[in-house]
Short mmCIF file of C-alpha atoms and ligand atoms in Angstrom, two decimals:
data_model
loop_
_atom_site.label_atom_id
_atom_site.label_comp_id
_atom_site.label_asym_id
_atom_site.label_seq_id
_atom_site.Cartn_x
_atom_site.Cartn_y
_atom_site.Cartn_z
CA UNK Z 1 14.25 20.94 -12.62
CA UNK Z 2 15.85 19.24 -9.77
CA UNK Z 3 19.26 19.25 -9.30
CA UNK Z 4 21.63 17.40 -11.30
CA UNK Z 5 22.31 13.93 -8.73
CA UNK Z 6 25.59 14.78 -6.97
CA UNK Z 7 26.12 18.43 -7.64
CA UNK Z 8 27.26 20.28 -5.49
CA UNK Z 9 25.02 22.00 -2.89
CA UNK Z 10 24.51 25.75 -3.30
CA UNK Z 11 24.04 26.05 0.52
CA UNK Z 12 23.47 24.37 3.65
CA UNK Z 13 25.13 21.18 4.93
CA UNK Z 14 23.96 18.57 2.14
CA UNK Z 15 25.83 16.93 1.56
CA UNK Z 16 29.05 16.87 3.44
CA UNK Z 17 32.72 15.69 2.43
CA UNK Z 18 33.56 11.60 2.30
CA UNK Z 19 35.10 10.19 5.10
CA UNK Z 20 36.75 7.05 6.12
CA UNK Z 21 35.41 6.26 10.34
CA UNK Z 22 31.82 6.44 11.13
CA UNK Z 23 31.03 9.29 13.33
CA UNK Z 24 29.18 7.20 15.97
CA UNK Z 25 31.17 4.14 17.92
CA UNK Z 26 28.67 0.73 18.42
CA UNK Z 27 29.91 0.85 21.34
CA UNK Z 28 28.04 3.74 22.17
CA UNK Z 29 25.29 3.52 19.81
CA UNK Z 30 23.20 0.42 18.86
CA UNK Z 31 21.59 0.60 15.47
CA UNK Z 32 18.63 -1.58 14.34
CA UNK Z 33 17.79 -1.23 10.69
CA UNK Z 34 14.16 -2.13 10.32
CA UNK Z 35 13.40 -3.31 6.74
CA UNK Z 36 10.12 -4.93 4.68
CA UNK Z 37 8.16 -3.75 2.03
CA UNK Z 38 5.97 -0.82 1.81
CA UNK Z 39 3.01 -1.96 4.07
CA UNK Z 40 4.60 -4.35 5.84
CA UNK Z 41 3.98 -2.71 9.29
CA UNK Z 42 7.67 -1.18 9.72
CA UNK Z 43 6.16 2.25 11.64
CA UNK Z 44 3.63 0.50 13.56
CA UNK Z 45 6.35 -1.60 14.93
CA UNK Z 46 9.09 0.62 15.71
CA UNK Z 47 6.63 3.06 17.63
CA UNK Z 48 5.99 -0.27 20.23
CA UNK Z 49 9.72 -0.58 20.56
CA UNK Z 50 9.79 2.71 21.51
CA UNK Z 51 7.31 3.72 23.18
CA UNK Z 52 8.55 -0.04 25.77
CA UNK Z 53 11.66 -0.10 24.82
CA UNK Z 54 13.10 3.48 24.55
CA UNK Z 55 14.27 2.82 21.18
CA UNK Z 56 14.69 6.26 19.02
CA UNK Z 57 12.98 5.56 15.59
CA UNK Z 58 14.40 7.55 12.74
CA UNK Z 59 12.23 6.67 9.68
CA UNK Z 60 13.74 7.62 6.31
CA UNK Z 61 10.41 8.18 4.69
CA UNK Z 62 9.31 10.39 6.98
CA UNK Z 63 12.86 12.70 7.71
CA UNK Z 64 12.95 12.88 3.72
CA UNK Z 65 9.19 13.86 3.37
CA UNK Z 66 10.18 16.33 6.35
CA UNK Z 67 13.35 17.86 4.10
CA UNK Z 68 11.08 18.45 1.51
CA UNK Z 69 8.53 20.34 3.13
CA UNK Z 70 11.23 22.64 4.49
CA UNK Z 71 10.95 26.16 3.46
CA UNK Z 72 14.49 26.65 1.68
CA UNK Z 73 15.70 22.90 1.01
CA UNK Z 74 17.38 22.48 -2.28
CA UNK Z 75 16.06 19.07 -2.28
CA UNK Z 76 12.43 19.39 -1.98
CA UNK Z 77 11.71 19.16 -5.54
CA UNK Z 78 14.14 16.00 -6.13
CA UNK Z 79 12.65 14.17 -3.03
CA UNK Z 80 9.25 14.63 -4.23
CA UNK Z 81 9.55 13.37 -7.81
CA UNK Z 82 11.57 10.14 -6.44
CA UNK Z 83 8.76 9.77 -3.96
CA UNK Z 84 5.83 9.33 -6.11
CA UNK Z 85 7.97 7.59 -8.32
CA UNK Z 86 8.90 5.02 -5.90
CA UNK Z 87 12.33 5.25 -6.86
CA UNK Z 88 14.94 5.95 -4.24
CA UNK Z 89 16.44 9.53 -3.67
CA UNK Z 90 19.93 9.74 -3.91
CA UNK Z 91 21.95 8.38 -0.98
CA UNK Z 92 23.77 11.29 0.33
CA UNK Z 93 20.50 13.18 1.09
CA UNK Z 94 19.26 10.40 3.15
CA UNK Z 95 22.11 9.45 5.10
CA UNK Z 96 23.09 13.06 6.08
CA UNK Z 97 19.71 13.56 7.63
CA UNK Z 98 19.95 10.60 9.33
CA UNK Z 99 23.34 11.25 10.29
CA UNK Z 100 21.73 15.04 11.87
CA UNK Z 101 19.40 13.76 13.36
CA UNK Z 102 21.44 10.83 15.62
CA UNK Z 103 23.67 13.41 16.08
CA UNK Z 104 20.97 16.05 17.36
CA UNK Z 105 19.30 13.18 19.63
CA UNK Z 106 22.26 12.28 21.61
CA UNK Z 107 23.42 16.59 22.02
CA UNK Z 108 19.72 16.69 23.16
CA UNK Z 109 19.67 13.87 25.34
CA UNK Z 110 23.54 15.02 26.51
CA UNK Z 111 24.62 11.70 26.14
CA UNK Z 112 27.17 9.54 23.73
CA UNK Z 113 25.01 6.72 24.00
CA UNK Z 114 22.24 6.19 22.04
CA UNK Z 115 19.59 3.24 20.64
CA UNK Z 116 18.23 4.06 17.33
CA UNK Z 117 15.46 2.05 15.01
CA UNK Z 118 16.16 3.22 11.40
CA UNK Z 119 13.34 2.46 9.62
CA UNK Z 120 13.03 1.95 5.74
CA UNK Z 121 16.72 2.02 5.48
CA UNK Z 122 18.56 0.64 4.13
CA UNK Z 123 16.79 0.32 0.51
CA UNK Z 124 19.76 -0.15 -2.14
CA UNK Z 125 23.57 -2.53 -0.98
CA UNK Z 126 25.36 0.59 -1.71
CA UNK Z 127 23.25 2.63 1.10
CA UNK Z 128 24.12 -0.14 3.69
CA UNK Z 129 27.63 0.14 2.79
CA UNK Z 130 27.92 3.66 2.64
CA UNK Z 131 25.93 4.44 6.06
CA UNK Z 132 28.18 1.34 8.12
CA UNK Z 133 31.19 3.02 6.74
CA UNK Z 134 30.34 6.95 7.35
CA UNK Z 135 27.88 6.68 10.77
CA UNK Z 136 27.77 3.73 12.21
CA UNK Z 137 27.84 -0.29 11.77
CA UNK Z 138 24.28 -2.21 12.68
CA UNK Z 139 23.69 -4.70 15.09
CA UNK Z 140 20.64 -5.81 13.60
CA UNK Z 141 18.28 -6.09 10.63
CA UNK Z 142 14.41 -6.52 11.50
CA UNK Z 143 12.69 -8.08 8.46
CA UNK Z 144 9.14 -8.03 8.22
CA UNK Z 145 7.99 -10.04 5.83
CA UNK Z 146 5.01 -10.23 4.18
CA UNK Z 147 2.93 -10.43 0.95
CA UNK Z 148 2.35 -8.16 -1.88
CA UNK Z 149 -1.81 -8.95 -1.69
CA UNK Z 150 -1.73 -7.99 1.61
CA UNK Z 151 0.94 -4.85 1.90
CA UNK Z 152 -1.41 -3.03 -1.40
CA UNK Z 153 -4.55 -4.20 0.81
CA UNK Z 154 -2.76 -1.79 3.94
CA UNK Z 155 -1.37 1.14 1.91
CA UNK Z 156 -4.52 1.62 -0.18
CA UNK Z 157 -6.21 1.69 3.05
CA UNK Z 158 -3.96 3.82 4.59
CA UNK Z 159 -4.37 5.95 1.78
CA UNK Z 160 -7.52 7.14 2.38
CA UNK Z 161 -6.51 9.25 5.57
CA UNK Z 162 -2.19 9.25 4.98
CA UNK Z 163 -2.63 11.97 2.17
CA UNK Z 164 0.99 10.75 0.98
CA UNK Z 165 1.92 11.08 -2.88
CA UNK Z 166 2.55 7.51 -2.88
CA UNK Z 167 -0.37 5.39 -1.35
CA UNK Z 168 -1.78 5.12 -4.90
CA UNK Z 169 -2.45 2.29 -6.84
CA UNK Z 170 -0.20 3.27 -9.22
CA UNK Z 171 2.90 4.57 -7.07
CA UNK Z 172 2.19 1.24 -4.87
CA UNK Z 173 2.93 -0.83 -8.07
CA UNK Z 174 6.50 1.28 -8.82
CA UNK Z 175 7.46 0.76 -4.61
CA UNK Z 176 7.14 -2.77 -4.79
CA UNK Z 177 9.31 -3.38 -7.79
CA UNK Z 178 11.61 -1.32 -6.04
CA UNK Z 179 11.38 -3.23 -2.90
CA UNK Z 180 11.69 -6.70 -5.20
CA UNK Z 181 14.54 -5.42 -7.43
CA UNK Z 182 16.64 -3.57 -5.21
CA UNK Z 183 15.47 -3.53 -1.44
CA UNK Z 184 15.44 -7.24 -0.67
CA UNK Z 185 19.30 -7.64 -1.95
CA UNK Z 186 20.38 -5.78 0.91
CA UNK Z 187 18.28 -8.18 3.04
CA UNK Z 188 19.79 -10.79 1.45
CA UNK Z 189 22.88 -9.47 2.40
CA UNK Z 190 22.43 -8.93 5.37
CA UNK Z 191 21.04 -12.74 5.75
CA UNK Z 192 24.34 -14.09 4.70
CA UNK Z 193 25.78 -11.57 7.47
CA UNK Z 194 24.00 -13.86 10.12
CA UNK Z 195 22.18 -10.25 11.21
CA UNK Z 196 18.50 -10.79 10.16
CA UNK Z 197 15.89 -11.30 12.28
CA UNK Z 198 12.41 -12.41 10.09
CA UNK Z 199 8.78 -11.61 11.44
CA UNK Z 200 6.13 -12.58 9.70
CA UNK Z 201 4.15 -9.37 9.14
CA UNK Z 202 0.87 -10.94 8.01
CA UNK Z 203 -0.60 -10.86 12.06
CA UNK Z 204 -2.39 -8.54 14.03
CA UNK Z 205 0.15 -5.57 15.19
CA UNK Z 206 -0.03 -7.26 18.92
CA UNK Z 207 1.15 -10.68 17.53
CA UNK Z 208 3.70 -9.33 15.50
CA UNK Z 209 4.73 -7.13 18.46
CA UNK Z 210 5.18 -9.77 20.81
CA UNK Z 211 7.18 -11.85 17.90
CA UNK Z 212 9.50 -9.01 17.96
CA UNK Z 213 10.05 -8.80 21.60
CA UNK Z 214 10.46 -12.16 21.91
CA UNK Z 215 13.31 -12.42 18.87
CA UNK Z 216 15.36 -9.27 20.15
CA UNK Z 217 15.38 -11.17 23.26
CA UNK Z 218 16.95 -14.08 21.99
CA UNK Z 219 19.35 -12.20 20.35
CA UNK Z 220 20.44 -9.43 22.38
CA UNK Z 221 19.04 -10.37 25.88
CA UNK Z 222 16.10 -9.36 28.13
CA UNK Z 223 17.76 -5.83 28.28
CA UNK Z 224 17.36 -5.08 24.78
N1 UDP P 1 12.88 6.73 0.40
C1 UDP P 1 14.14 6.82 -0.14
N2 UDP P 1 15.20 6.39 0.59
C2 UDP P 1 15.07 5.85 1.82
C3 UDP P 1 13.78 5.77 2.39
C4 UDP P 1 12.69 6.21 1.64
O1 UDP P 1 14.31 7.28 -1.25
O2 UDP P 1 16.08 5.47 2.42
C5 UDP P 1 11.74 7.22 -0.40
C6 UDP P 1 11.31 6.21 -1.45
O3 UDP P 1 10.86 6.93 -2.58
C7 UDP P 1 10.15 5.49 -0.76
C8 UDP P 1 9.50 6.65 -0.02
O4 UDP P 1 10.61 7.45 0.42
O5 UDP P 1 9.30 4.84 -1.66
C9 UDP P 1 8.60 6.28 1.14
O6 UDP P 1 9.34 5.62 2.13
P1 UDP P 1 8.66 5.12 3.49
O7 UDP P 1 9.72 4.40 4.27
O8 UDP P 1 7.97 6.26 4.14
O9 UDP P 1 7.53 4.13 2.99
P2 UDP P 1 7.05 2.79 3.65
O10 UDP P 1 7.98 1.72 3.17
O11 UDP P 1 7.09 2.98 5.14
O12 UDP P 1 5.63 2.59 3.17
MG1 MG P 2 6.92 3.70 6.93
#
Protein backbone atom coordinates (compact mmCIF):
# COMPACT_ATOMS: atom_id res chain seq x y z
CA UNK A 1 0.00 0.00 0.00
CA UNK A 2 1.31 3.39 -0.60
CA UNK A 3 1.10 5.89 1.76
CA UNK A 4 -1.94 7.60 2.70
CA UNK A 5 -1.57 11.25 0.34
CA UNK A 6 -0.25 13.80 2.86
CA UNK A 7 0.88 11.74 5.79
CA UNK A 8 3.42 12.45 7.33
CA UNK A 9 6.89 11.19 6.26
CA UNK A 10 8.46 8.51 8.45
CA UNK A 11 11.95 9.83 7.45
CA UNK A 12 13.90 11.88 5.23
CA UNK A 13 13.12 15.43 4.04
CA UNK A 14 9.68 14.83 2.12
CA UNK A 15 8.04 16.75 2.52
CA UNK A 16 9.03 19.82 4.38
CA UNK A 17 6.94 22.48 6.48
CA UNK A 18 4.66 25.33 4.43
CA UNK A 19 6.08 28.50 3.99
CA UNK A 20 5.11 31.88 2.89
CA UNK A 21 8.57 33.42 0.45
CA UNK A 22 9.97 31.28 -2.20
CA UNK A 23 13.39 30.16 -1.40
CA UNK A 24 14.95 31.37 -4.70
CA UNK A 25 14.75 35.37 -5.70
CA UNK A 26 13.95 35.90 -9.85
CA UNK A 27 16.28 38.03 -9.54
CA UNK A 28 18.73 35.52 -9.18
CA UNK A 29 17.11 32.69 -10.77
CA UNK A 30 15.15 32.62 -14.10
CA UNK A 31 12.64 29.84 -14.38
CA UNK A 32 11.14 28.57 -17.68
CA UNK A 33 8.35 26.09 -17.24
CA UNK A 34 8.25 24.00 -20.36
CA UNK A 35 4.75 22.48 -20.88
CA UNK A 36 2.79 20.25 -23.83
CA UNK A 37 1.46 17.00 -23.87
CA UNK A 38 3.10 13.75 -23.48
CA UNK A 39 5.01 13.49 -26.88
CA UNK A 40 5.06 16.76 -27.70
CA UNK A 41 8.91 17.03 -27.84
CA UNK A 42 9.37 18.82 -24.28
CA UNK A 43 12.96 16.75 -23.55
CA UNK A 44 14.19 16.97 -26.96
CA UNK A 45 13.84 20.65 -26.68
CA UNK A 46 15.10 21.57 -23.43
CA UNK A 47 18.38 19.43 -24.04
CA UNK A 48 19.08 22.14 -27.27
CA UNK A 49 18.54 24.97 -24.86
CA UNK A 50 20.95 23.58 -22.86
CA UNK A 51 23.31 22.13 -24.36
CA UNK A 52 23.45 26.33 -26.51
CA UNK A 53 22.05 27.99 -24.10
CA UNK A 54 23.33 26.78 -20.66
CA UNK A 55 19.92 26.36 -19.49
CA UNK A 56 19.69 23.64 -16.44
CA UNK A 57 16.73 21.28 -17.36
CA UNK A 58 15.02 19.75 -14.39
CA UNK A 59 12.36 17.36 -15.84
CA UNK A 60 9.69 16.23 -13.37
CA UNK A 61 9.18 12.92 -15.03
CA UNK A 62 12.42 12.00 -14.89
CA UNK A 63 13.54 13.39 -10.99
CA UNK A 64 10.21 11.46 -9.90
CA UNK A 65 11.06 8.23 -11.89
CA UNK A 66 14.64 8.87 -10.24
CA UNK A 67 12.90 9.05 -6.43
CA UNK A 68 11.39 5.97 -7.10
CA UNK A 69 14.16 3.94 -8.06
CA UNK A 70 15.97 5.08 -4.92
CA UNK A 71 16.86 2.38 -2.58
CA UNK A 72 14.95 3.63 0.69
CA UNK A 73 12.32 6.27 -0.75
CA UNK A 74 9.00 6.09 0.94
CA UNK A 75 7.58 7.17 -2.25
CA UNK A 76 8.63 4.70 -4.73
CA UNK A 77 5.62 2.66 -4.59
CA UNK A 78 3.13 5.83 -4.78
CA UNK A 79 5.14 7.34 -7.75
CA UNK A 80 4.96 4.23 -9.63
CA UNK A 81 1.22 3.47 -9.43
CA UNK A 82 0.45 7.32 -10.40
CA UNK A 83 2.88 6.82 -13.23
CA UNK A 84 1.36 4.10 -15.15
CA UNK A 85 -1.76 5.49 -14.25
CA UNK A 86 -1.13 8.73 -15.80
CA UNK A 87 -2.45 10.44 -12.97
CA UNK A 88 -0.34 13.02 -11.22
CA UNK A 89 1.64 12.24 -7.92
CA UNK A 90 0.91 14.34 -5.21
CA UNK A 91 2.37 17.85 -5.31
CA UNK A 92 4.59 18.02 -2.38
CA UNK A 93 6.76 15.11 -3.67
CA UNK A 94 7.37 16.84 -6.85
CA UNK A 95 8.05 20.21 -5.86
CA UNK A 96 10.49 19.26 -3.01
CA UNK A 97 12.66 17.44 -5.47
CA UNK A 98 12.61 20.11 -7.62
CA UNK A 99 13.14 22.45 -4.96
CA UNK A 100 16.64 19.95 -4.00
CA UNK A 101 17.69 19.82 -6.86
CA UNK A 102 17.81 23.94 -7.81
CA UNK A 103 19.08 24.16 -4.62
CA UNK A 104 21.95 21.45 -5.12
CA UNK A 105 22.77 23.05 -8.71
CA UNK A 106 23.49 26.48 -7.62
CA UNK A 107 25.74 24.98 -4.06
CA UNK A 108 27.43 22.98 -6.91
CA UNK A 109 27.91 25.59 -9.29
CA UNK A 110 28.78 28.07 -6.01
CA UNK A 111 26.64 30.52 -7.33
CA UNK A 112 23.07 32.34 -6.36
CA UNK A 113 22.30 32.64 -9.82
CA UNK A 114 20.87 30.16 -11.73
CA UNK A 115 18.71 29.42 -15.25
CA UNK A 116 16.53 26.48 -14.95
CA UNK A 117 14.06 24.68 -17.75
CA UNK A 118 11.44 22.78 -15.65
CA UNK A 119 10.05 20.49 -17.78
CA UNK A 120 6.55 18.74 -17.46
CA UNK A 121 5.69 21.05 -14.70
CA UNK A 122 3.54 22.45 -13.98
CA UNK A 123 0.62 19.73 -14.65
CA UNK A 124 -2.41 20.74 -12.22
CA UNK A 125 -3.27 25.20 -11.29
CA UNK A 126 -2.68 24.27 -7.79
CA UNK A 127 1.09 23.01 -8.61
CA UNK A 128 1.78 26.40 -10.38
CA UNK A 129 0.52 28.16 -7.46
CA UNK A 130 2.07 26.27 -4.92
CA UNK A 131 5.73 26.10 -6.61
CA UNK A 132 5.56 30.36 -7.48
CA UNK A 133 4.67 30.76 -3.90
CA UNK A 134 7.27 28.22 -2.08
CA UNK A 135 10.49 28.35 -4.80
CA UNK A 136 10.29 30.64 -7.14
CA UNK A 137 7.93 32.79 -9.62
CA UNK A 138 8.41 31.94 -13.65
CA UNK A 139 9.34 34.11 -16.25
CA UNK A 140 8.07 32.00 -18.84
CA UNK A 141 5.83 29.18 -20.06
CA UNK A 142 7.06 27.24 -23.32
CA UNK A 143 4.01 25.56 -24.90
CA UNK A 144 4.45 23.04 -27.37
CA UNK A 145 1.64 22.30 -28.98
CA UNK A 146 0.68 19.63 -30.87
CA UNK A 147 -1.80 16.83 -31.78
CA UNK A 148 -2.99 13.80 -30.07
CA UNK A 149 -2.47 11.56 -33.63
CA UNK A 150 0.80 12.62 -33.69
CA UNK A 151 2.10 12.74 -29.77
CA UNK A 152 0.61 8.57 -29.52
CA UNK A 153 2.48 8.17 -33.05
CA UNK A 154 6.02 9.47 -30.89
CA UNK A 155 5.47 7.76 -27.51
CA UNK A 156 4.49 4.39 -29.00
CA UNK A 157 7.58 4.75 -30.90
CA UNK A 158 9.54 5.75 -28.22
CA UNK A 159 8.26 2.93 -26.49
CA UNK A 160 9.93 0.42 -28.12
CA UNK A 161 13.50 1.39 -26.72
CA UNK A 162 12.21 4.01 -23.48
CA UNK A 163 11.23 0.83 -21.38
CA UNK A 164 8.98 3.39 -19.30
CA UNK A 165 5.68 1.99 -17.54
CA UNK A 166 3.81 4.47 -19.43
CA UNK A 167 4.60 4.46 -23.27
CA UNK A 168 1.70 1.99 -23.66
CA UNK A 169 -1.23 2.25 -25.57
CA UNK A 170 -3.18 2.07 -22.76
CA UNK A 171 -1.26 4.42 -20.16
CA UNK A 172 -0.90 6.89 -23.35
CA UNK A 173 -4.77 7.07 -23.45
CA UNK A 174 -5.02 7.89 -19.33
CA UNK A 175 -1.86 10.82 -19.93
CA UNK A 176 -3.68 12.55 -22.43
CA UNK A 177 -6.94 12.93 -20.59
CA UNK A 178 -4.84 14.12 -17.98
CA UNK A 179 -3.06 16.54 -20.10
CA UNK A 180 -6.78 17.65 -21.63
CA UNK A 181 -8.57 17.77 -18.24
CA UNK A 182 -6.14 19.17 -16.01
CA UNK A 183 -2.70 20.13 -17.68
CA UNK A 184 -3.86 22.61 -20.31
CA UNK A 185 -5.84 24.81 -17.50
CA UNK A 186 -2.69 25.82 -16.15
CA UNK A 187 -1.67 26.80 -19.71
CA UNK A 188 -4.58 28.56 -19.98
CA UNK A 189 -3.67 30.32 -17.09
CA UNK A 190 -0.80 31.11 -17.74
CA UNK A 191 -2.09 32.54 -21.33
CA UNK A 192 -4.24 35.03 -19.59
CA UNK A 193 -0.91 35.86 -17.53
CA UNK A 194 0.55 37.23 -20.91
CA UNK A 195 3.58 34.45 -20.10
CA UNK A 196 3.07 31.80 -22.87
CA UNK A 197 5.10 31.35 -25.57
CA UNK A 198 3.32 28.62 -28.31
CA UNK A 199 5.52 26.37 -30.71
CA UNK A 200 4.03 24.33 -32.85
CA UNK A 201 5.49 20.90 -32.05
CA UNK A 202 4.34 19.07 -35.19
CA UNK A 203 8.09 19.95 -37.11
CA UNK A 204 11.23 18.35 -37.33
CA UNK A 205 13.22 18.90 -33.81
CA UNK A 206 15.60 21.50 -35.89
CA UNK A 207 12.53 23.60 -36.96
CA UNK A 208 11.00 23.58 -33.79
CA UNK A 209 14.42 24.40 -32.27
CA UNK A 210 15.05 27.32 -34.20
CA UNK A 211 11.19 28.49 -33.47
CA UNK A 212 12.22 28.43 -29.96
CA UNK A 213 15.33 30.40 -30.24
CA UNK A 214 13.86 32.75 -32.22
CA UNK A 215 10.64 33.37 -29.65
CA UNK A 216 12.91 33.54 -26.40
CA UNK A 217 14.62 36.11 -28.32
CA UNK A 218 11.82 38.23 -28.82
CA UNK A 219 10.92 37.98 -25.48
CA UNK A 220 13.81 38.09 -23.34
CA UNK A 221 16.59 39.33 -25.75
CA UNK A 222 19.53 37.85 -27.72
CA UNK A 223 21.10 37.00 -24.24
CA UNK A 224 18.55 34.65 -23.25
N1 LIG B 1 4.37 13.38 -13.24
C1 LIG B 1 3.72 13.92 -12.15
N2 LIG B 1 3.95 15.22 -11.83
C2 LIG B 1 4.75 16.02 -12.56
C3 LIG B 1 5.43 15.47 -13.67
C4 LIG B 1 5.21 14.14 -14.00
O1 LIG B 1 2.97 13.25 -11.47
O2 LIG B 1 4.90 17.20 -12.21
C5 LIG B 1 4.13 11.95 -13.56
C6 LIG B 1 2.82 11.76 -14.29
O3 LIG B 1 2.29 10.51 -13.89
C7 LIG B 1 3.26 11.72 -15.75
C8 LIG B 1 4.58 10.97 -15.63
O4 LIG B 1 5.15 11.46 -14.41
O5 LIG B 1 2.33 11.10 -16.59
C9 LIG B 1 5.54 11.12 -16.78
O6 LIG B 1 5.93 12.47 -16.91
P1 LIG B 1 6.97 12.93 -18.03
O7 LIG B 1 7.09 14.43 -17.92
O8 LIG B 1 8.21 12.13 -17.92
O9 LIG B 1 6.26 12.52 -19.38
P2 LIG B 1 6.25 13.27 -20.76
O10 LIG B 1 5.15 14.28 -20.68
O11 LIG B 1 7.61 13.89 -20.93
O12 LIG B 1 6.00 12.21 -21.80
MG1 LIG C 1 9.52 14.22 -20.99
Amino acid sequence: MPPAIGAPPAAGKLPQPPKSTPTFSPDDVTVLFVLGGPGAGKGTQCARLVSEHGFTHLSAGDLLRAEQERPGSQFGDLIKSYIKDGLIVPMEVTIQLLENTMADTLRKAGSAKGRFLIDGFPRKMDQAHKFEETVCPARMVLFYDCPEAVMEKRLLERGKTSGRADDNAESIRKRFRTFVETSMPVVDYYEREGKVIKIDATASPDKVSAATKKRLTEKLGSSF
